[in-house]
Coordinates of C-alpha atoms and ligand atoms in Angstrom, one line a residue:
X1025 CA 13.9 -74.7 -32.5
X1026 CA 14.5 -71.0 -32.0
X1027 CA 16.4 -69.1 -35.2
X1028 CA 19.6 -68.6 -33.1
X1029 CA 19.9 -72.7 -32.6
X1030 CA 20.7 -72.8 -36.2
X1031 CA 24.5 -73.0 -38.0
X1032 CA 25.6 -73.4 -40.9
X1033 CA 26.6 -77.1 -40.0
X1034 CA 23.1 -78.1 -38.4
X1035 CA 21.0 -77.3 -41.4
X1036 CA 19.1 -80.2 -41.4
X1037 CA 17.3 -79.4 -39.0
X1038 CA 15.1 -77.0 -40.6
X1039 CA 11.4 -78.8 -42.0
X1040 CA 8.7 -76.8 -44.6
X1041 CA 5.2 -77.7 -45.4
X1042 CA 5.1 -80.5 -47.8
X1043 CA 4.9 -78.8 -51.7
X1044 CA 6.6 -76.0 -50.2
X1045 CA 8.3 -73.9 -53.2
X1046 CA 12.0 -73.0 -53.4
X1047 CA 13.1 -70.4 -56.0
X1048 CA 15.5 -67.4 -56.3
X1049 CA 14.7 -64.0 -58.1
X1050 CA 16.2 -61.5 -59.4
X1051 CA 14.5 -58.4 -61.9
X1052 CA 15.2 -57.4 -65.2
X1053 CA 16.6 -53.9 -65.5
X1054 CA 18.9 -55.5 -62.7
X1055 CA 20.5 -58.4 -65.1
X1056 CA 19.2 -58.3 -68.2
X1057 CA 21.8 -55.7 -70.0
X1058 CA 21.0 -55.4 -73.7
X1059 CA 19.3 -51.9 -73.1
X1060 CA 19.4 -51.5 -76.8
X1061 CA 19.3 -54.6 -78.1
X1062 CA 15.9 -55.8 -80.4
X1063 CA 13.6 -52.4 -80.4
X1064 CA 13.8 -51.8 -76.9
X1065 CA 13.0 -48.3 -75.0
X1066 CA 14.4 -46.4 -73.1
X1067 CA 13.1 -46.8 -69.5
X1068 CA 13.3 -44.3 -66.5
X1069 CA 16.5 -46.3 -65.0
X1070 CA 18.3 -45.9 -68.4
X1071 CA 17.9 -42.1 -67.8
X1072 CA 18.4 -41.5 -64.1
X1073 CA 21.5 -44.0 -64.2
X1074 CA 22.5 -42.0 -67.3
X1075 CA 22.4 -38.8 -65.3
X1076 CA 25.3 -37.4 -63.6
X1077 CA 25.7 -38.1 -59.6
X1078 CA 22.0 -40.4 -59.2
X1079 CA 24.1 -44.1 -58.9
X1080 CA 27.3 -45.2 -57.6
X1081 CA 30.2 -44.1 -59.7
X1082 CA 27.9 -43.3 -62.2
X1083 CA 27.0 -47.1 -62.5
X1084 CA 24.0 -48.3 -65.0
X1085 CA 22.0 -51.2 -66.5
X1086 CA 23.9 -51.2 -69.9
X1087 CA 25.6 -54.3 -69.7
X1088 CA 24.5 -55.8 -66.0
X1089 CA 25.2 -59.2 -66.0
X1090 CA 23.9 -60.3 -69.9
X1091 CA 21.1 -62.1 -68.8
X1092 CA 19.5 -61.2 -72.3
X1093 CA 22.0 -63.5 -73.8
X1094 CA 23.3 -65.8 -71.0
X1095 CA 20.0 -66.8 -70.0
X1096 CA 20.5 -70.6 -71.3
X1097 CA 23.6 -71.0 -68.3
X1098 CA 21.6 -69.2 -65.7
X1099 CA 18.5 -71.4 -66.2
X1100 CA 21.6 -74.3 -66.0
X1101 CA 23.0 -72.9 -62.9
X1102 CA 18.9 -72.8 -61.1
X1103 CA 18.8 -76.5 -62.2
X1104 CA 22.2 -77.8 -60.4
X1105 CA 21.1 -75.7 -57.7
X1106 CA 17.9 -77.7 -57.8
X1107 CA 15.2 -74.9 -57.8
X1108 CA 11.7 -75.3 -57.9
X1109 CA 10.8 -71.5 -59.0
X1110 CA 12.2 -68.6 -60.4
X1111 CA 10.7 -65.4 -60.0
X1112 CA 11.8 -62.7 -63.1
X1113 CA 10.1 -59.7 -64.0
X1114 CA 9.6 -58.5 -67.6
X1115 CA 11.0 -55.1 -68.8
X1116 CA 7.8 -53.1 -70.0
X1117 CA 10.0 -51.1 -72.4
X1118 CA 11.3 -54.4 -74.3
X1119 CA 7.4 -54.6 -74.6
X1120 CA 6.0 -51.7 -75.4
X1121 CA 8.9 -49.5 -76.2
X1122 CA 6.8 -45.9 -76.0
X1123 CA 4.7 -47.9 -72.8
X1124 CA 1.4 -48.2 -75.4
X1125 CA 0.7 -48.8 -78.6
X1126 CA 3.1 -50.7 -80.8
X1127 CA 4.3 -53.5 -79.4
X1128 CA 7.6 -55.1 -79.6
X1129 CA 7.4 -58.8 -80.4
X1130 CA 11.3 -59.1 -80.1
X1131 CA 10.5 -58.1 -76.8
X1132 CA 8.1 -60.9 -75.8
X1133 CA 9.8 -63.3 -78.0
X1134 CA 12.6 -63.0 -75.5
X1135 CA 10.4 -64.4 -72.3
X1136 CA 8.6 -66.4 -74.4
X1137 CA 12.5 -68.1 -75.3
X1138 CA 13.5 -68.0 -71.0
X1139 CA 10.1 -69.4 -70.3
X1140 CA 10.5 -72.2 -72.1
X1141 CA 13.9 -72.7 -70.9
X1142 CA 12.7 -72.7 -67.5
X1143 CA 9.7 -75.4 -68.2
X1144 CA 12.4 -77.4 -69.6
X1145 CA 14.9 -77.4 -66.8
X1146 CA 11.5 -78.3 -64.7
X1147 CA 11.6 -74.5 -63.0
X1148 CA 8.0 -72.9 -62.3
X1149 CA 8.1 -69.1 -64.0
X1150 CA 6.8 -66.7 -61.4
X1151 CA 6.2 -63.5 -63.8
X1152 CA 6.6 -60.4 -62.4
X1153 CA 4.9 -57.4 -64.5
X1154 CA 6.4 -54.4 -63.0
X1155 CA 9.8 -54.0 -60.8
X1156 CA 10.1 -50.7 -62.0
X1157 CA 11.2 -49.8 -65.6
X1158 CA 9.0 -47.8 -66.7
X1159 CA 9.1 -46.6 -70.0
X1160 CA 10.9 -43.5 -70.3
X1161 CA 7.9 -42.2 -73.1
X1162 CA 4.9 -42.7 -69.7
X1163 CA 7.3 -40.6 -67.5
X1164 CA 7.7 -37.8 -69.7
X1165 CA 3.9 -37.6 -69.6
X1166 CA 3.6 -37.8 -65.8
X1167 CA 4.6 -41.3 -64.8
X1168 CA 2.8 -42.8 -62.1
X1169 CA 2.0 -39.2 -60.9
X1170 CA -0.3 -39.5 -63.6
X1171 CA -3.6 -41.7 -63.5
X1172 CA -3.4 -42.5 -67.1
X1173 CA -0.1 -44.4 -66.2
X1174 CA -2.4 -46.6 -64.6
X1175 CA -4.5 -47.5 -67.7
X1176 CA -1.5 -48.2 -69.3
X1177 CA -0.1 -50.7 -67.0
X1178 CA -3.2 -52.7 -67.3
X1179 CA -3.1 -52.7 -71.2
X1180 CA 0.0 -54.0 -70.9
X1181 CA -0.5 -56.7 -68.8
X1182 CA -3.5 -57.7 -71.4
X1183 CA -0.5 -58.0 -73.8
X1184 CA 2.1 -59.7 -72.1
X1185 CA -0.9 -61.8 -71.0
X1186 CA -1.8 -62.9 -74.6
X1187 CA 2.0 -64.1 -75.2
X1188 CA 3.0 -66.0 -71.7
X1189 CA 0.1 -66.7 -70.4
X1190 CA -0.1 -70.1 -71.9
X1191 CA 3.0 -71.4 -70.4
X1192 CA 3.6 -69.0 -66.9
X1193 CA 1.6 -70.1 -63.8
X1194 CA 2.2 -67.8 -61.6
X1195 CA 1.9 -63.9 -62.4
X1196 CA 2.5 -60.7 -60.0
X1197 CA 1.6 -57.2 -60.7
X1198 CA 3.6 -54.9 -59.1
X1199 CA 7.1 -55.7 -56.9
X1200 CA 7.3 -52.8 -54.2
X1201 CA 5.4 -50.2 -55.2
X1202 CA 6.6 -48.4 -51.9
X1203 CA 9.6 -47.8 -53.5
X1204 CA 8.2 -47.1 -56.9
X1205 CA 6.6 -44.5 -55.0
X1206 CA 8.8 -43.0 -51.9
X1207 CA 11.9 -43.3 -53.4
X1208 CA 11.4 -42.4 -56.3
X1209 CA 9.2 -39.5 -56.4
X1210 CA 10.0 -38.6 -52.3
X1211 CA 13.1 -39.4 -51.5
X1212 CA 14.3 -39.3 -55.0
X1213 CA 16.4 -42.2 -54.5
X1214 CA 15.4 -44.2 -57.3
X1215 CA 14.3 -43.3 -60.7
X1216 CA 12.6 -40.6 -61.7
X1217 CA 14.3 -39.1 -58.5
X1218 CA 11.7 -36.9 -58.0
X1219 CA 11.5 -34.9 -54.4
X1220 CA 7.5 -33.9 -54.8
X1221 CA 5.4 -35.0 -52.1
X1222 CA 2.3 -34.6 -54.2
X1223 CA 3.6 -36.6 -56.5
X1224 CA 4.6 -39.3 -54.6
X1225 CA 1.4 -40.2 -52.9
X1226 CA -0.6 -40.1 -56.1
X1227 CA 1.9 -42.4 -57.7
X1228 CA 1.0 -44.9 -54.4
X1229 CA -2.5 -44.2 -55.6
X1230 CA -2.1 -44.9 -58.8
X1231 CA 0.1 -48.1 -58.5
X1232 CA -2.4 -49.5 -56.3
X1233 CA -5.3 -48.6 -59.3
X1234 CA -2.7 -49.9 -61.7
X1235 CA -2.6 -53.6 -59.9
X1236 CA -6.3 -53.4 -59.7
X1237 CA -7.4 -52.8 -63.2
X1238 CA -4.4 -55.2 -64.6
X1239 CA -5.6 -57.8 -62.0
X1240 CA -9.0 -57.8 -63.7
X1241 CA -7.4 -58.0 -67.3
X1242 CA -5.8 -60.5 -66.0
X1243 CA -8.8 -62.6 -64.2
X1244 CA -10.5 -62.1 -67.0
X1245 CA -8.1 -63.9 -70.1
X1246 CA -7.9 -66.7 -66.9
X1247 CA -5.2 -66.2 -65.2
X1248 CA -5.7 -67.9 -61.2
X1249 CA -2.6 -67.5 -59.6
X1250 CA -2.3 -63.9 -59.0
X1251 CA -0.2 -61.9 -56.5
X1252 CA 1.6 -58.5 -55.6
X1253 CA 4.9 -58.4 -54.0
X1254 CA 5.2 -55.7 -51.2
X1255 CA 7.9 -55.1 -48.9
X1256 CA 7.6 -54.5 -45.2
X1257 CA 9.9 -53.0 -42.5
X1258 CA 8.7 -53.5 -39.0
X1259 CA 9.1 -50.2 -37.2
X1260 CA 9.9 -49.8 -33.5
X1261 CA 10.0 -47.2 -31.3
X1262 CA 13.1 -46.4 -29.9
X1263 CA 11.3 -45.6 -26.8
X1264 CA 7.7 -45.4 -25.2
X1265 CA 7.1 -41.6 -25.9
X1266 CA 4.2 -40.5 -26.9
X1267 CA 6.3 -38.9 -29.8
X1268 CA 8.3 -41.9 -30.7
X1269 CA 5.4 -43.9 -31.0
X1270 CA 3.6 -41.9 -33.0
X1271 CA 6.6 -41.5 -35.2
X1272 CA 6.7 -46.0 -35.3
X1273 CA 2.9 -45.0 -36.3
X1274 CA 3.1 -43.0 -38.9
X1275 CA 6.6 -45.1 -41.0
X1276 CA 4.6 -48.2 -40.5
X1277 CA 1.7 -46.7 -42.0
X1278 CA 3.2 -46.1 -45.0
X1279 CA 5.9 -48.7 -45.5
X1280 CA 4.1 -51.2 -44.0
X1281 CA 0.0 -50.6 -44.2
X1282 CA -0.7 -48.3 -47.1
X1283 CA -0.3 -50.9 -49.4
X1284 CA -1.2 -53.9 -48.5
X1285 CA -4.4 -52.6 -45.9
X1286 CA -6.8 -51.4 -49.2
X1287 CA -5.8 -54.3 -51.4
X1288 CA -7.3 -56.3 -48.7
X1289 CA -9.8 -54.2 -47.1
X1290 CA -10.9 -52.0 -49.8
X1291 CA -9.9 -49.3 -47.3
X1292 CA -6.6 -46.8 -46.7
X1293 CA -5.7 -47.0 -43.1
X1294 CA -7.4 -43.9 -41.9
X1295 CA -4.5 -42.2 -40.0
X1296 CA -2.2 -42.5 -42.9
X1297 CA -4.8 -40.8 -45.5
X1298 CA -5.3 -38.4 -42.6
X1299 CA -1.1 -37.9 -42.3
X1300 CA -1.2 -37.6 -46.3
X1301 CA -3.4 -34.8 -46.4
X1302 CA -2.5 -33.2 -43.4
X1303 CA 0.8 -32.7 -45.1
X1304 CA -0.6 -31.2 -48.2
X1305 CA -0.6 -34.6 -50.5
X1306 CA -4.1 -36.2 -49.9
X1307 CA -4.1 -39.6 -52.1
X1308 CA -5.9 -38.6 -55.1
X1309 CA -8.6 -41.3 -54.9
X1310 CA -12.1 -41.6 -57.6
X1311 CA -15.1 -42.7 -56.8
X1312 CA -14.6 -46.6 -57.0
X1313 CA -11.1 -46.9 -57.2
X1314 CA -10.6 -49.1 -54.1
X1315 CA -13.3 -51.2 -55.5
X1316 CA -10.8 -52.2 -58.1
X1317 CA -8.0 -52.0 -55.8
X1318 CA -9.1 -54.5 -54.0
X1319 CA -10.0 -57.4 -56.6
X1320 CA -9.1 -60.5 -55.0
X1321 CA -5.8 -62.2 -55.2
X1322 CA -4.6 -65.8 -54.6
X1323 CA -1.2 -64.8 -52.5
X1324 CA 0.7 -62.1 -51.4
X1325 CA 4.2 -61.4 -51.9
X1326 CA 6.5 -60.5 -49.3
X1327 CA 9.8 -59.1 -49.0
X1328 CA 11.9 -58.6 -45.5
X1329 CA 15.5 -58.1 -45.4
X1330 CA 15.5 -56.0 -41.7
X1331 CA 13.5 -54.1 -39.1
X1332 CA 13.7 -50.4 -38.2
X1333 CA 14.0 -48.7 -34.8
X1334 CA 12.7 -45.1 -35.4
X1335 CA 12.6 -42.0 -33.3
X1336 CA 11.4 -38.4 -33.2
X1337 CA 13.4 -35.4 -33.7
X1338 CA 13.2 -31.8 -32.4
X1339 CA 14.2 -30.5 -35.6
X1340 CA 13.8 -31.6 -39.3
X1341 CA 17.0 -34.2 -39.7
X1342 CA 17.5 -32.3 -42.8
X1343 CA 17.8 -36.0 -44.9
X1344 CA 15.7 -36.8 -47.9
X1345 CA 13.2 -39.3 -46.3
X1346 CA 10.9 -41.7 -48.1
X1347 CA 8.4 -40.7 -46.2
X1348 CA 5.4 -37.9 -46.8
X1349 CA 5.1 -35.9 -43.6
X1350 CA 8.3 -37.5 -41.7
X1351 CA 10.5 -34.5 -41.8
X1352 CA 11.0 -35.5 -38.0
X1353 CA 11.9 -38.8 -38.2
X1354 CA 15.1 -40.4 -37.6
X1355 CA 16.1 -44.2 -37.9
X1356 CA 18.7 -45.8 -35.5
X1357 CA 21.2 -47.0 -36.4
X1358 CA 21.3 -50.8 -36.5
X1359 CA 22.3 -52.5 -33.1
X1360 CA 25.2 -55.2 -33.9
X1361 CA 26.7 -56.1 -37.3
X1362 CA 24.8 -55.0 -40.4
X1363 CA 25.6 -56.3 -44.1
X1364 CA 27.7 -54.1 -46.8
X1365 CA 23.9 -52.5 -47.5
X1366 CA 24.4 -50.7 -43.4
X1367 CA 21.1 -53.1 -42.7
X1368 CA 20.8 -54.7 -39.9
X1369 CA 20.4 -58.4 -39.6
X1370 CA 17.2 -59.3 -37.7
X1371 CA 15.7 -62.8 -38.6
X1372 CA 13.3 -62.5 -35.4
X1373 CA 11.9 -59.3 -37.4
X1374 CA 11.0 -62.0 -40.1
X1375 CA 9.1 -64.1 -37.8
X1376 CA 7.0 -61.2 -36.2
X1377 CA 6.4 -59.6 -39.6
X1378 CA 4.8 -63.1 -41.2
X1379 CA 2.6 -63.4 -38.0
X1380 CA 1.2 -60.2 -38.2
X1381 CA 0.3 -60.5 -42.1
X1382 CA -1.0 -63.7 -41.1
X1383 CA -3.6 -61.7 -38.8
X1384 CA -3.8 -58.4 -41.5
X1385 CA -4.4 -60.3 -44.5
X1386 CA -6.1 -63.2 -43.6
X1387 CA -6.8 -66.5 -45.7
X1388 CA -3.9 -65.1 -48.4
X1389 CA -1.6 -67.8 -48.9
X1390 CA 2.3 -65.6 -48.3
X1391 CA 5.0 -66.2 -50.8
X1392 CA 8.6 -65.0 -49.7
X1393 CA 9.9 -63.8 -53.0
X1394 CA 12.6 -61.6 -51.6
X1395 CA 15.1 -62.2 -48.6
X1396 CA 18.5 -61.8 -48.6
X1397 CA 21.5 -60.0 -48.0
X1398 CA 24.7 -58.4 -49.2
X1399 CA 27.9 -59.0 -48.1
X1400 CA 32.1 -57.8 -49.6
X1401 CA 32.0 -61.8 -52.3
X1402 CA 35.2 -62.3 -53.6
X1403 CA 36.7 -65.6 -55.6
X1404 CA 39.1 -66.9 -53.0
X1405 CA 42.6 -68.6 -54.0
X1406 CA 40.5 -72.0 -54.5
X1407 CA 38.0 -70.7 -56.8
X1408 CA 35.4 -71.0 -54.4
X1409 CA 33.7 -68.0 -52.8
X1410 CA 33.1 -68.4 -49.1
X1411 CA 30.5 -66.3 -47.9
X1412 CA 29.7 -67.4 -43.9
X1413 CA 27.8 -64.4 -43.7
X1414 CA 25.1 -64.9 -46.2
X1415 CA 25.1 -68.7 -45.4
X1416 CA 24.5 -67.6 -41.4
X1417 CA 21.7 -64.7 -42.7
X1418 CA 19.8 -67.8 -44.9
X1419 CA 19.5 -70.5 -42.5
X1420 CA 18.3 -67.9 -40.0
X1421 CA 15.7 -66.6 -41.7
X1422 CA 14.9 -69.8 -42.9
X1423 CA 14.4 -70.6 -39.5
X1424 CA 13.0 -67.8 -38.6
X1425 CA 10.4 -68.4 -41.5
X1426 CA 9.4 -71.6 -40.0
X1427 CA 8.7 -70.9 -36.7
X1428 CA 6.1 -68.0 -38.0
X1429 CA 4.8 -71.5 -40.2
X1430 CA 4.6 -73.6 -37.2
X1431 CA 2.3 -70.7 -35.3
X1432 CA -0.1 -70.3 -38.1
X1433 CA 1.7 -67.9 -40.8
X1434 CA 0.2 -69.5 -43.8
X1435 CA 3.9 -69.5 -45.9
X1436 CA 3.8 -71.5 -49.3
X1437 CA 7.4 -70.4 -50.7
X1438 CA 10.5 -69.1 -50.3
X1439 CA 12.4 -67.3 -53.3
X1440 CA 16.4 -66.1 -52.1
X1441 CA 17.3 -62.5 -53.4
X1442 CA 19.4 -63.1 -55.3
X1443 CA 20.0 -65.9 -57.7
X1444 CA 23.2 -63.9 -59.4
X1445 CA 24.9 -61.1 -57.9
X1446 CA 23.2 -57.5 -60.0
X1447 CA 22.9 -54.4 -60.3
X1448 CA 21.5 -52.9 -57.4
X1449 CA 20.3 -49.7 -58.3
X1450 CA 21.7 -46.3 -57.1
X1451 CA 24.4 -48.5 -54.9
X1452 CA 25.1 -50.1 -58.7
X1453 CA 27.4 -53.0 -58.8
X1454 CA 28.9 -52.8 -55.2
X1455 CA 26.2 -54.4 -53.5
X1456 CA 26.8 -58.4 -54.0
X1457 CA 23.5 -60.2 -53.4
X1458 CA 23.9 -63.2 -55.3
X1459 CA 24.2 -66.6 -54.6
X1460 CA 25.8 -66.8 -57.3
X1461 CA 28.9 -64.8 -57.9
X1462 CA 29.4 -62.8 -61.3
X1463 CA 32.9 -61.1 -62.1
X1464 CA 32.2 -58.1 -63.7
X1465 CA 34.6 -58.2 -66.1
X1466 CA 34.7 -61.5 -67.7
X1467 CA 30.9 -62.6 -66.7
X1468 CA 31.9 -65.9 -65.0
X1469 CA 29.4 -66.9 -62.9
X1470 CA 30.7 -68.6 -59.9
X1471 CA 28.0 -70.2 -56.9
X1472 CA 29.1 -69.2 -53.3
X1473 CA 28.9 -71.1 -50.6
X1474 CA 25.4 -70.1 -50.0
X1475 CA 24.0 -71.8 -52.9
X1476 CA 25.7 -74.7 -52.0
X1477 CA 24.0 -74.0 -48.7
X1478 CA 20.5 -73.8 -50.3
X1479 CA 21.2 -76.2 -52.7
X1480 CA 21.7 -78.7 -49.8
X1481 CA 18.6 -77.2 -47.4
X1482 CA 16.2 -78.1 -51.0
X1483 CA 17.6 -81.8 -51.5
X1484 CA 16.8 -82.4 -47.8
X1485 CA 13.1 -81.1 -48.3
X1486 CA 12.8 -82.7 -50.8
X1487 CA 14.8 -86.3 -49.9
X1488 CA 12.4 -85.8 -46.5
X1489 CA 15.7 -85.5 -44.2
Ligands
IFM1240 O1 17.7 -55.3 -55.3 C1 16.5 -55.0 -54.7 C2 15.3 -55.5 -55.4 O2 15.3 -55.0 -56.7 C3 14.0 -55.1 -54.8 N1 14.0 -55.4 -53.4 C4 15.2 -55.2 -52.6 C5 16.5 -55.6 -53.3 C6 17.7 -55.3 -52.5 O3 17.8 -54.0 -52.3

């Protein structure tokens, strides 16, 4: 079967691995609300969504969707739709409300409270340490511009360790730390909207050192299902120039190899330490760093939601990139329709991506704990919400998931972004991910027709249609 053989109607005919895991994520400065609720601290996306002009009609986390409270009807809502796995992420802050020292049992109380709910409704926690709320306190000394951010990250995985890790399974360090990095000290797109290309590559450096060193805290109080999430773009030239490849080269290298190459290798991709420092922000690495960078995992994390056609410029486009040394660099636009996000839709993208992590990082067993896309939800007349879009986008990439699984891609799970529509960060709450709807207002959670649509694609794995 090819991706494009797939419709809505024919979803049976999509098979995964026996034991194959089904979940939906989501993150925690994204749902949880409750920003100042039981000792927490402020984190860095309290402040930059606080700050004039940084998010979408000056959108923030304050009240998101009340997670903190409604967590008892979401776990509800992941059991009707028959999950397997949900994949949340704990706020630091709630934690450690200064980043170190005191810590907040309020904070951990509160995971402690969803985790059980989970193992209850028979849902596998997948933990995720970091999807970036960083502690407001560890920015104003540097943030991850600053090594000793890194130290930090792994005392705190020591102590959310010591609460959870008696009942979570699976834990993750770090979700994207390309964008914890690029856009948020290059581009300045996300918190702490920095534009300092200095400071962007040694926060990559250091949140690569930070997964290291918590990755040995964590091997070492016994945890053995250990991951990263990173999230990849495949990058094509728009055409066989010299100059647009080279410009393919140099995105890929950092969206694509700079994080995942010396977790697995023990090694930066030379070309991109060589672009780094040729543009005056070498990656700040100490003897025996990438030792510790590259302890061994048990999986790796991916996230895909579209590919990128790029192309090289006479002249500087002007535009904030992400990227150190791209100044010009220019993206296509997407060919054919693209989600409320402008991204493209490109489930073949998907396929090509998991078979060339399948040859880069060899013997990891791939979890997909993001995919999704974003599309104009609304409750229609019969109190449904019908959303053909992300129903077609799912099974696609479903399908398109598979066939990299039939040729060799070694892909143990699947987790949909997102389980309830969120806050999406600078684009705030007019980006609808979900698959399950929330109305702002009254926080009524509604599931589209893509979770029915999922729902129905798990009962089949697991009925063995
Ligand atoms: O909402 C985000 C998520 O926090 C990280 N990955 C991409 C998603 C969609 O933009």
């Amino acid at each position: 079967m090819t991706s494009t053989d797939v419709r809505p109607d024919t979803a049976t005919g999509l098979s995964f691995p026996p034991g194959f895991t089904f979940g939906a994520a989501t993150a925690s400065y994204q749902i949880e609300g409750a920003v100042d609720v039981d000792g927490r601290g402020p984190s860095i996306w309290d402040t930059f969504s606080h700050t004039p002009g940084r998010t979408h009609l000056g959108h923030t986390g304050d009240v998101a969707v009340e997670h903190y409270v409604r967590y008892p009807q979401d776990v509800a809502l992941m059991k009707d739709l028959g999950l397997d796995a949900y994949r949340f992420s704990v706020a630091w802050p709630r934690v450690l409300p200064t980043g170190a020292g005191a810590v907040e049992q309020r904070g951990l109380d509160f995971y402690r409270r969803l985790t059980d709910e989970l193992l209850e409704a028979g849902i596998a926690p997948w933990l995720t340490l970091y999807h970036w709320d960083l502690p407001q306190a560890l920015q104003d000394r540097g943030g991850w511009a600053d090594r000793d951010t890194a130290l930090r990250f792994a005392d705190y995985a020591g102590v959310v360790y010591d609460a959870l890790g008696d009942r979570v399974p699976h834990w993750s360090t770090l979700n994207e730390p390309m964008c914890s990095s690029l856009l948020g000290y290059m581009a300045g797109q996300h918190a702490p909207g920095h534009q300092d290309a200095v400071e962007a590559s040694r926060a990559v450096h250091h949140l690569l050192l930070g997964h290291g060193l918590a990755t040995q805290v964590l091997r070492d109080k016994g945890a053995d299902h250990l991951g990263i999430t990173l999230n990849f773009t495949p990058m094509s030239p728009a055409t066989d120039s010299p100059a647009d490849v080279d410009a393919a080269r140099r995105l890929d290298g950092q969206q694509n190899r700079m994080f995942l190459v010396p977790i697995v290798t023990g090694e930066y991709p030379a070309d991109v330490a060589a672009d780094l420092a040729a543009a005056g922000a070498p990656l700040p690495i100490e003897d025996g760093d990438l030792e510790v960078i590259s302890t061994p995992l048990d999986w790796l994390g991916v996230n895909y939601y579209f590919r990128s056609v790029v192309q090289a410029v006479a002249e500087p486009t002007g535009k904030a990139s992400p990227f150190i040394g791209a100044e010009r660099v220019q993206d296509l636009e997407p060919a054919g329709p693209t989600t409320t996000m402008g991204w493209g839709i490109n489930p073949e993208g998907f396929t090509e991506l998991l078979l060339r992590l399948r040859d880069l990082a060899p013997g990891l067993p791939l979890f997909i704990t993001e995919n999704g896309s974003a599309w104009p939800d609304q409750v229609s007349a019969d109190g449904a919400v019908h959303d053909p879009e992300r129903v077609d986008y799912l099974l696609r990439h479903l399908a398109a998931m598979t066939e990299a699984i039939d040729a060799g891609a070694d892909v143990r799970g699947y987790f949909a972004w997102s389980l309830l529509d969120n806050y999406e960060w600078a684009r705030g709450y007019d980006q609808r991910f979900g698959l399950v709807h929330v109305d702002y207002e009254t926080q009524v959670r509604t599931p589209k027709d893509s979770a029915h649509a999922y729902a129905e694609v798990l009962r089949q794995h697991r009925d063995g249609v």
